[in-house]
Amino acid sequence: MSKSNIIAHKFGGSSLADAARIAHVADVLTARDEAMQITVVSAMHGVTDALIALAKLASHDAAAAESAHVALAAKHRKTALALLADGAAAALLPLERDWDDLNALLRAVRLLGHPVPDLLDYVQGL
């Protein structure tokens, strides 16, 4: 395959802010006619910062951290439902495991009293 048949895309957070923006990205990708497309996406707009803030918040305000955790998960569920309708449940299975893992990590932060660097790296990588 020649290089002219391959295109790479990188979509950042603002391109993935909500279901409408993600649908636009899908439209951009499907409108192209290259034989191969390589697509790299980051987290939805503001999610990486929200995860970092959540880990820090968990060390001193468990109730606020829980509320922020629930809101962040709800944002992702709402987006998946808007994009995938009946297919959302299956697509969300791995993400639900991540939310459970995040909850356990936030509990560890509460117990430690601060997010340790490795834990913070893991959380922001979610």
Short mmCIF file of N, CA, C and O in Angstrom, two decimals:
data_model
loop_
_atom_site.label_atom_id
_atom_site.label_comp_id
_atom_site.label_asym_id
_atom_site.label_seq_id
_atom_site.Cartn_x
_atom_site.Cartn_y
_atom_site.Cartn_z
N MET A 1 0.85 -1.17 0.00
CA MET A 1 0.00 0.00 0.00
C MET A 1 0.90 1.24 0.00
O MET A 1 1.80 1.36 0.81
N SER A 2 0.67 2.15 -0.89
CA SER A 2 1.49 3.36 -0.95
C SER A 2 1.05 4.35 0.11
O SER A 2 -0.07 4.32 0.60
N LYS A 3 1.97 5.26 0.43
CA LYS A 3 1.68 6.26 1.45
C LYS A 3 0.49 7.13 1.06
O LYS A 3 -0.22 7.63 1.91
N SER A 4 0.25 7.31 -0.21
CA SER A 4 -0.86 8.16 -0.64
C SER A 4 -2.22 7.55 -0.32
O SER A 4 -3.22 8.23 -0.36
N ASN A 5 -2.24 6.27 0.03
CA ASN A 5 -3.50 5.62 0.38
C ASN A 5 -3.75 5.57 1.89
O ASN A 5 -4.71 4.96 2.33
N ILE A 6 -2.86 6.18 2.65
CA ILE A 6 -2.99 6.16 4.10
C ILE A 6 -3.08 7.60 4.60
O ILE A 6 -2.33 8.46 4.15
N ILE A 7 -3.99 7.83 5.53
CA ILE A 7 -4.07 9.14 6.17
C ILE A 7 -4.18 8.94 7.67
O ILE A 7 -4.80 7.99 8.14
N ALA A 8 -3.55 9.83 8.41
CA ALA A 8 -3.62 9.78 9.87
C ALA A 8 -4.40 10.98 10.38
O ALA A 8 -4.27 12.09 9.84
N HIS A 9 -5.22 10.75 11.37
CA HIS A 9 -6.01 11.81 11.99
C HIS A 9 -5.72 11.82 13.48
O HIS A 9 -5.53 10.77 14.09
N LYS A 10 -5.74 13.00 14.08
CA LYS A 10 -5.63 13.13 15.53
C LYS A 10 -6.73 14.10 15.95
O LYS A 10 -6.81 15.22 15.47
N PHE A 11 -7.63 13.64 16.79
CA PHE A 11 -8.71 14.48 17.26
C PHE A 11 -8.53 14.71 18.75
O PHE A 11 -8.48 13.77 19.54
N GLY A 12 -8.44 15.96 19.13
CA GLY A 12 -8.27 16.35 20.53
C GLY A 12 -9.60 16.50 21.24
O GLY A 12 -10.67 16.28 20.66
N GLY A 13 -9.51 16.90 22.49
CA GLY A 13 -10.68 16.97 23.37
C GLY A 13 -11.82 17.82 22.86
O GLY A 13 -12.99 17.44 22.98
N SER A 14 -11.54 18.99 22.29
CA SER A 14 -12.64 19.84 21.83
C SER A 14 -13.38 19.21 20.66
O SER A 14 -14.57 19.46 20.46
N SER A 15 -12.71 18.37 19.89
CA SER A 15 -13.37 17.65 18.79
C SER A 15 -14.26 16.52 19.32
O SER A 15 -15.07 15.97 18.58
N LEU A 16 -14.08 16.19 20.60
CA LEU A 16 -14.81 15.09 21.21
C LEU A 16 -15.60 15.55 22.42
O LEU A 16 -15.83 14.80 23.36
N ALA A 17 -16.03 16.80 22.39
CA ALA A 17 -16.66 17.42 23.56
C ALA A 17 -17.99 16.78 23.95
O ALA A 17 -18.33 16.71 25.12
N ASP A 18 -18.74 16.32 22.96
CA ASP A 18 -20.06 15.76 23.23
C ASP A 18 -20.46 14.85 22.07
O ASP A 18 -19.70 14.68 21.12
N ALA A 19 -21.64 14.31 22.15
CA ALA A 19 -22.10 13.37 21.11
C ALA A 19 -22.12 14.02 19.73
O ALA A 19 -21.73 13.38 18.74
N ALA A 20 -22.55 15.26 19.65
CA ALA A 20 -22.61 15.93 18.35
C ALA A 20 -21.23 16.08 17.73
O ALA A 20 -21.04 15.87 16.52
N ARG A 21 -20.24 16.45 18.54
CA ARG A 21 -18.87 16.62 18.03
C ARG A 21 -18.28 15.26 17.63
O ARG A 21 -17.58 15.15 16.63
N ILE A 22 -18.55 14.23 18.42
CA ILE A 22 -18.04 12.90 18.08
C ILE A 22 -18.69 12.40 16.80
O ILE A 22 -18.02 11.82 15.94
N ALA A 23 -19.98 12.66 16.63
CA ALA A 23 -20.66 12.28 15.39
C ALA A 23 -20.04 13.01 14.20
O ALA A 23 -19.89 12.42 13.11
N HIS A 24 -19.65 14.25 14.40
CA HIS A 24 -18.99 15.01 13.33
C HIS A 24 -17.65 14.36 12.96
O HIS A 24 -17.32 14.24 11.77
N VAL A 25 -16.89 13.93 13.96
CA VAL A 25 -15.63 13.24 13.70
C VAL A 25 -15.90 11.98 12.88
O VAL A 25 -15.20 11.70 11.90
N ALA A 26 -16.92 11.24 13.24
CA ALA A 26 -17.27 10.03 12.48
C ALA A 26 -17.62 10.39 11.04
O ALA A 26 -17.22 9.68 10.10
N ASP A 27 -18.34 11.49 10.85
CA ASP A 27 -18.68 11.93 9.50
C ASP A 27 -17.43 12.29 8.70
O ASP A 27 -17.32 11.96 7.52
N VAL A 28 -16.50 12.96 9.33
CA VAL A 28 -15.23 13.32 8.67
C VAL A 28 -14.51 12.05 8.22
O VAL A 28 -14.03 11.96 7.08
N LEU A 29 -14.46 11.07 9.10
CA LEU A 29 -13.75 9.83 8.79
C LEU A 29 -14.45 9.04 7.68
O LEU A 29 -13.78 8.53 6.77
N THR A 30 -15.75 8.94 7.75
CA THR A 30 -16.46 8.14 6.75
C THR A 30 -16.54 8.85 5.40
O THR A 30 -16.75 8.18 4.38
N ALA A 31 -16.35 10.15 5.37
CA ALA A 31 -16.40 10.88 4.10
C ALA A 31 -15.12 10.73 3.29
O ALA A 31 -15.10 11.02 2.09
N ARG A 32 -14.07 10.27 3.91
CA ARG A 32 -12.79 10.12 3.22
C ARG A 32 -12.76 8.80 2.46
O ARG A 32 -13.43 7.84 2.83
N ASP A 33 -11.95 8.76 1.40
CA ASP A 33 -11.92 7.54 0.59
C ASP A 33 -10.58 6.82 0.60
O ASP A 33 -10.36 5.92 -0.19
N GLU A 34 -9.70 7.18 1.53
CA GLU A 34 -8.43 6.47 1.62
C GLU A 34 -8.67 5.01 1.98
O GLU A 34 -9.59 4.68 2.72
N ALA A 35 -7.81 4.16 1.47
CA ALA A 35 -7.92 2.73 1.76
C ALA A 35 -7.67 2.44 3.23
O ALA A 35 -8.23 1.49 3.78
N MET A 36 -6.83 3.25 3.86
CA MET A 36 -6.54 3.04 5.28
C MET A 36 -6.48 4.39 5.98
O MET A 36 -5.87 5.34 5.49
N GLN A 37 -7.14 4.45 7.12
CA GLN A 37 -7.09 5.63 7.97
C GLN A 37 -6.61 5.21 9.35
O GLN A 37 -7.05 4.19 9.88
N ILE A 38 -5.74 6.00 9.90
CA ILE A 38 -5.26 5.79 11.26
C ILE A 38 -5.83 6.93 12.08
O ILE A 38 -5.64 8.10 11.72
N THR A 39 -6.53 6.60 13.13
CA THR A 39 -7.19 7.63 13.92
C THR A 39 -6.75 7.53 15.37
O THR A 39 -6.81 6.45 15.98
N VAL A 40 -6.31 8.65 15.91
CA VAL A 40 -5.91 8.75 17.31
C VAL A 40 -6.85 9.77 17.97
O VAL A 40 -7.03 10.86 17.43
N VAL A 41 -7.43 9.38 19.07
CA VAL A 41 -8.32 10.30 19.78
C VAL A 41 -7.85 10.45 21.22
O VAL A 41 -7.25 9.55 21.80
N SER A 42 -8.11 11.62 21.76
CA SER A 42 -7.85 11.83 23.18
C SER A 42 -9.16 11.70 23.93
O SER A 42 -10.19 11.34 23.35
N ALA A 43 -9.15 12.02 25.20
CA ALA A 43 -10.37 11.98 26.00
C ALA A 43 -11.33 13.08 25.56
O ALA A 43 -10.93 14.04 24.91
N MET A 44 -12.57 12.92 25.95
CA MET A 44 -13.55 13.98 25.71
C MET A 44 -13.06 15.27 26.36
O MET A 44 -12.31 15.24 27.34
N HIS A 45 -13.51 16.38 25.82
CA HIS A 45 -13.09 17.70 26.30
C HIS A 45 -13.22 17.80 27.83
O HIS A 45 -14.28 17.56 28.39
N GLY A 46 -12.11 18.13 28.49
CA GLY A 46 -12.10 18.37 29.93
C GLY A 46 -11.99 17.14 30.80
O GLY A 46 -11.85 17.26 32.02
N VAL A 47 -12.03 15.95 30.22
CA VAL A 47 -12.07 14.73 31.03
C VAL A 47 -10.74 14.47 31.73
O VAL A 47 -10.72 14.11 32.91
N THR A 48 -9.62 14.64 31.05
CA THR A 48 -8.33 14.39 31.71
C THR A 48 -8.16 15.33 32.90
O THR A 48 -7.80 14.89 34.00
N ASP A 49 -8.47 16.61 32.71
CA ASP A 49 -8.38 17.56 33.83
C ASP A 49 -9.35 17.18 34.94
O ASP A 49 -9.03 17.29 36.13
N ALA A 50 -10.54 16.73 34.57
CA ALA A 50 -11.54 16.32 35.57
C ALA A 50 -11.05 15.11 36.37
O ALA A 50 -11.27 15.04 37.58
N LEU A 51 -10.40 14.17 35.70
CA LEU A 51 -9.88 12.99 36.41
C LEU A 51 -8.78 13.37 37.40
O LEU A 51 -8.75 12.86 38.52
N ILE A 52 -7.90 14.27 36.98
CA ILE A 52 -6.83 14.73 37.88
C ILE A 52 -7.44 15.45 39.08
O ILE A 52 -7.06 15.20 40.23
N ALA A 53 -8.38 16.34 38.81
CA ALA A 53 -9.04 17.07 39.90
C ALA A 53 -9.77 16.12 40.83
O ALA A 53 -9.77 16.30 42.06
N LEU A 54 -10.39 15.10 40.27
CA LEU A 54 -11.12 14.11 41.05
C LEU A 54 -10.19 13.37 42.01
O LEU A 54 -10.52 13.19 43.19
N ALA A 55 -9.05 12.97 41.53
CA ALA A 55 -8.08 12.27 42.38
C ALA A 55 -7.60 13.17 43.52
O ALA A 55 -7.45 12.71 44.66
N LYS A 56 -7.38 14.42 43.22
CA LYS A 56 -6.94 15.36 44.26
C LYS A 56 -8.06 15.64 45.25
O LYS A 56 -7.84 15.72 46.46
N LEU A 57 -9.28 15.78 44.73
CA LEU A 57 -10.44 16.06 45.57
C LEU A 57 -10.71 14.92 46.54
O LEU A 57 -11.10 15.13 47.69
N ALA A 58 -10.50 13.70 46.07
CA ALA A 58 -10.79 12.52 46.90
C ALA A 58 -9.98 12.51 48.19
O ALA A 58 -10.41 11.93 49.19
N SER A 59 -8.84 13.17 48.20
CA SER A 59 -7.99 13.16 49.40
C SER A 59 -8.56 13.98 50.54
O SER A 59 -8.21 13.76 51.69
N HIS A 60 -9.44 14.93 50.24
CA HIS A 60 -9.94 15.78 51.33
C HIS A 60 -11.45 16.00 51.35
O HIS A 60 -11.96 16.58 52.30
N ASP A 61 -12.17 15.55 50.31
CA ASP A 61 -13.61 15.74 50.30
C ASP A 61 -14.28 14.56 49.58
O ASP A 61 -14.57 14.62 48.39
N ALA A 62 -14.49 13.50 50.33
CA ALA A 62 -15.01 12.26 49.75
C ALA A 62 -16.37 12.46 49.11
O ALA A 62 -16.64 11.92 48.03
N ALA A 63 -17.24 13.24 49.72
CA ALA A 63 -18.58 13.44 49.18
C ALA A 63 -18.52 14.19 47.84
O ALA A 63 -19.21 13.81 46.89
N ALA A 64 -17.72 15.22 47.77
CA ALA A 64 -17.59 15.97 46.52
C ALA A 64 -16.94 15.11 45.44
O ALA A 64 -17.33 15.18 44.27
N ALA A 65 -15.98 14.29 45.83
CA ALA A 65 -15.33 13.41 44.85
C ALA A 65 -16.33 12.39 44.32
O ALA A 65 -16.36 12.12 43.11
N GLU A 66 -17.15 11.84 45.19
CA GLU A 66 -18.16 10.87 44.75
C GLU A 66 -19.15 11.54 43.79
O GLU A 66 -19.50 10.97 42.76
N SER A 67 -19.56 12.73 44.11
CA SER A 67 -20.50 13.46 43.25
C SER A 67 -19.88 13.74 41.87
O SER A 67 -20.53 13.55 40.84
N ALA A 68 -18.63 14.16 41.86
CA ALA A 68 -17.93 14.44 40.60
C ALA A 68 -17.73 13.15 39.80
O ALA A 68 -17.85 13.16 38.57
N HIS A 69 -17.43 12.08 40.49
CA HIS A 69 -17.25 10.77 39.85
C HIS A 69 -18.55 10.33 39.17
O HIS A 69 -18.55 9.92 38.00
N VAL A 70 -19.65 10.45 39.87
CA VAL A 70 -20.96 10.08 39.32
C VAL A 70 -21.30 10.95 38.11
O VAL A 70 -21.78 10.45 37.09
N ALA A 71 -21.03 12.24 38.21
CA ALA A 71 -21.33 13.15 37.09
C ALA A 71 -20.49 12.84 35.86
O ALA A 71 -20.99 12.87 34.73
N LEU A 72 -19.22 12.52 36.07
CA LEU A 72 -18.34 12.21 34.95
C LEU A 72 -18.77 10.90 34.26
O LEU A 72 -18.80 10.82 33.03
N ALA A 73 -19.12 9.93 35.06
CA ALA A 73 -19.60 8.66 34.49
C ALA A 73 -20.91 8.89 33.73
O ALA A 73 -21.10 8.35 32.63
N ALA A 74 -21.79 9.69 34.28
CA ALA A 74 -23.07 9.98 33.63
C ALA A 74 -22.87 10.68 32.29
O ALA A 74 -23.58 10.40 31.32
N LYS A 75 -21.89 11.57 32.23
CA LYS A 75 -21.59 12.27 30.96
C LYS A 75 -21.21 11.26 29.89
O LYS A 75 -21.67 11.35 28.74
N HIS A 76 -20.39 10.28 30.23
CA HIS A 76 -19.97 9.28 29.27
C HIS A 76 -21.12 8.35 28.87
O HIS A 76 -21.27 8.00 27.70
N ARG A 77 -21.92 7.97 29.86
CA ARG A 77 -23.08 7.12 29.55
C ARG A 77 -24.06 7.84 28.62
O ARG A 77 -24.57 7.25 27.66
N LYS A 78 -24.32 9.11 28.91
CA LYS A 78 -25.24 9.91 28.09
C LYS A 78 -24.71 10.02 26.66
O LYS A 78 -25.47 9.89 25.69
N THR A 79 -23.42 10.25 26.52
CA THR A 79 -22.82 10.38 25.19
C THR A 79 -22.92 9.06 24.43
O THR A 79 -23.28 9.04 23.25
N ALA A 80 -22.61 7.97 25.10
CA ALA A 80 -22.69 6.65 24.45
C ALA A 80 -24.12 6.36 24.01
O ALA A 80 -24.35 5.87 22.90
N LEU A 81 -25.07 6.66 24.86
CA LEU A 81 -26.47 6.42 24.51
C LEU A 81 -26.89 7.27 23.32
O LEU A 81 -27.57 6.78 22.40
N ALA A 82 -26.47 8.53 23.28
CA ALA A 82 -26.81 9.40 22.17
C ALA A 82 -26.20 8.91 20.86
O ALA A 82 -26.82 9.03 19.80
N LEU A 83 -25.02 8.37 20.92
CA LEU A 83 -24.33 7.92 19.71
C LEU A 83 -24.73 6.51 19.28
O LEU A 83 -24.80 6.23 18.08
N LEU A 84 -24.97 5.64 20.23
CA LEU A 84 -25.10 4.22 19.92
C LEU A 84 -26.48 3.63 20.20
O LEU A 84 -26.72 2.48 19.83
N ALA A 85 -27.34 4.37 20.86
CA ALA A 85 -28.68 3.90 21.20
C ALA A 85 -28.63 2.50 21.81
O ALA A 85 -28.05 2.31 22.86
N ASP A 86 -29.20 1.52 21.12
CA ASP A 86 -29.27 0.15 21.65
C ASP A 86 -27.90 -0.50 21.83
O ASP A 86 -27.75 -1.42 22.63
N GLY A 87 -26.90 -0.03 21.10
CA GLY A 87 -25.56 -0.59 21.22
C GLY A 87 -24.75 -0.01 22.36
O GLY A 87 -23.63 -0.45 22.62
N ALA A 88 -25.30 0.97 23.06
CA ALA A 88 -24.55 1.66 24.12
C ALA A 88 -24.18 0.71 25.26
O ALA A 88 -23.06 0.77 25.77
N ALA A 89 -25.08 -0.14 25.67
CA ALA A 89 -24.81 -1.01 26.82
C ALA A 89 -23.59 -1.88 26.59
O ALA A 89 -22.72 -1.98 27.46
N ALA A 90 -23.49 -2.49 25.44
CA ALA A 90 -22.34 -3.35 25.14
C ALA A 90 -21.05 -2.53 25.06
O ALA A 90 -20.01 -2.96 25.55
N ALA A 91 -21.14 -1.36 24.45
CA ALA A 91 -19.96 -0.52 24.31
C ALA A 91 -19.49 0.02 25.66
O ALA A 91 -18.30 0.26 25.85
N LEU A 92 -20.41 0.17 26.58
CA LEU A 92 -20.07 0.73 27.89
C LEU A 92 -19.50 -0.30 28.87
O LEU A 92 -18.96 0.09 29.90
N LEU A 93 -19.59 -1.59 28.57
CA LEU A 93 -19.11 -2.60 29.51
C LEU A 93 -17.67 -2.37 29.97
O LEU A 93 -17.40 -2.37 31.17
N PRO A 94 -16.71 -2.16 29.05
CA PRO A 94 -15.34 -1.92 29.52
C PRO A 94 -15.22 -0.61 30.31
O PRO A 94 -14.45 -0.52 31.27
N LEU A 95 -15.99 0.39 29.91
CA LEU A 95 -15.95 1.66 30.61
C LEU A 95 -16.52 1.53 32.02
O LEU A 95 -16.00 2.14 32.96
N GLU A 96 -17.55 0.72 32.18
CA GLU A 96 -18.11 0.50 33.52
C GLU A 96 -17.07 -0.14 34.44
O GLU A 96 -16.98 0.21 35.62
N ARG A 97 -16.26 -1.04 33.90
CA ARG A 97 -15.18 -1.63 34.71
C ARG A 97 -14.17 -0.55 35.10
O ARG A 97 -13.66 -0.54 36.22
N ASP A 98 -13.89 0.36 34.16
CA ASP A 98 -12.98 1.47 34.48
C ASP A 98 -13.56 2.36 35.59
O ASP A 98 -12.82 2.83 36.46
N TRP A 99 -14.87 2.61 35.54
CA TRP A 99 -15.48 3.44 36.59
C TRP A 99 -15.37 2.74 37.95
O TRP A 99 -15.12 3.38 38.97
N ASP A 100 -15.56 1.42 37.95
CA ASP A 100 -15.39 0.67 39.20
C ASP A 100 -13.95 0.75 39.70
O ASP A 100 -13.71 0.93 40.89
N ASP A 101 -13.00 0.61 38.78
CA ASP A 101 -11.59 0.73 39.16
C ASP A 101 -11.29 2.12 39.69
O ASP A 101 -10.57 2.28 40.69
N LEU A 102 -11.84 3.13 39.03
CA LEU A 102 -11.62 4.50 39.48
C LEU A 102 -12.18 4.69 40.88
O LEU A 102 -11.53 5.33 41.72
N ASN A 103 -13.33 4.13 41.14
CA ASN A 103 -13.92 4.23 42.47
C ASN A 103 -12.98 3.63 43.52
O ASN A 103 -12.78 4.20 44.59
N ALA A 104 -12.38 2.48 43.21
CA ALA A 104 -11.44 1.84 44.13
C ALA A 104 -10.20 2.71 44.33
O ALA A 104 -9.69 2.84 45.45
N LEU A 105 -9.72 3.30 43.25
CA LEU A 105 -8.55 4.18 43.35
C LEU A 105 -8.86 5.41 44.18
O LEU A 105 -8.01 5.86 44.98
N LEU A 106 -10.03 5.96 44.02
CA LEU A 106 -10.41 7.14 44.81
C LEU A 106 -10.52 6.78 46.29
O LEU A 106 -10.15 7.57 47.16
N ARG A 107 -10.97 5.57 46.56
CA ARG A 107 -11.00 5.11 47.96
C ARG A 107 -9.58 5.02 48.51
O ARG A 107 -9.31 5.42 49.64
N ALA A 108 -8.65 4.53 47.70
CA ALA A 108 -7.24 4.46 48.12
C ALA A 108 -6.69 5.86 48.40
O ALA A 108 -5.98 6.06 49.38
N VAL A 109 -7.04 6.81 47.57
CA VAL A 109 -6.58 8.20 47.78
C VAL A 109 -7.14 8.71 49.11
O VAL A 109 -6.42 9.36 49.88
N ARG A 110 -8.42 8.43 49.37
CA ARG A 110 -9.01 8.87 50.65
C ARG A 110 -8.26 8.26 51.83
O ARG A 110 -7.99 8.93 52.82
N LEU A 111 -7.90 6.97 51.71
CA LEU A 111 -7.20 6.31 52.80
C LEU A 111 -5.78 6.85 52.98
O LEU A 111 -5.30 7.00 54.11
N LEU A 112 -5.12 7.13 51.87
CA LEU A 112 -3.75 7.64 51.93
C LEU A 112 -3.70 9.12 52.31
O LEU A 112 -2.70 9.59 52.84
N GLY A 113 -4.74 9.84 51.97
CA GLY A 113 -4.77 11.26 52.26
C GLY A 113 -4.21 12.13 51.16
O GLY A 113 -4.23 13.35 51.25
N HIS A 114 -3.70 11.50 50.11
CA HIS A 114 -3.18 12.24 48.95
C HIS A 114 -2.98 11.26 47.80
O HIS A 114 -2.73 10.07 48.03
N PRO A 115 -3.06 11.77 46.56
CA PRO A 115 -2.83 10.86 45.42
C PRO A 115 -1.33 10.68 45.19
O PRO A 115 -0.60 11.64 44.99
N VAL A 116 -0.85 9.45 45.27
CA VAL A 116 0.56 9.18 45.00
C VAL A 116 0.80 9.29 43.49
O VAL A 116 -0.14 9.10 42.70
N PRO A 117 2.01 9.62 43.07
CA PRO A 117 2.26 9.88 41.64
C PRO A 117 1.84 8.75 40.70
O PRO A 117 1.22 9.01 39.67
N ASP A 118 2.15 7.50 41.03
CA ASP A 118 1.77 6.40 40.14
C ASP A 118 0.25 6.28 40.02
O ASP A 118 -0.28 6.03 38.94
N LEU A 119 -0.44 6.47 41.11
CA LEU A 119 -1.90 6.40 41.08
C LEU A 119 -2.46 7.55 40.25
O LEU A 119 -3.35 7.35 39.43
N LEU A 120 -1.92 8.74 40.42
CA LEU A 120 -2.37 9.89 39.64
C LEU A 120 -2.12 9.67 38.15
O LEU A 120 -2.98 9.99 37.32
N ASP A 121 -0.97 9.10 37.80
CA ASP A 121 -0.68 8.78 36.39
C ASP A 121 -1.72 7.81 35.85
O ASP A 121 -2.20 7.97 34.72
N TYR A 122 -2.06 6.80 36.62
CA TYR A 122 -3.03 5.80 36.18
C TYR A 122 -4.40 6.43 35.98
O TYR A 122 -5.07 6.21 34.97
N VAL A 123 -4.81 7.24 36.95
CA VAL A 123 -6.13 7.88 36.88
C VAL A 123 -6.22 8.79 35.67
O VAL A 123 -7.20 8.73 34.93
N GLN A 124 -5.23 9.60 35.43
CA GLN A 124 -5.33 10.50 34.27
C GLN A 124 -5.24 9.76 32.95
O GLN A 124 -5.71 10.24 31.94
N GLY A 125 -4.71 8.55 32.98
CA GLY A 125 -4.67 7.73 31.77
C GLY A 125 -6.00 7.07 31.44
O GLY A 125 -6.19 6.56 30.35
N LEU A 126 -6.92 7.07 32.40
CA LEU A 126 -8.23 6.48 32.14
C LEU A 126 -8.96 7.28 31.07
O LEU A 126 -9.77 6.80 30.37
#
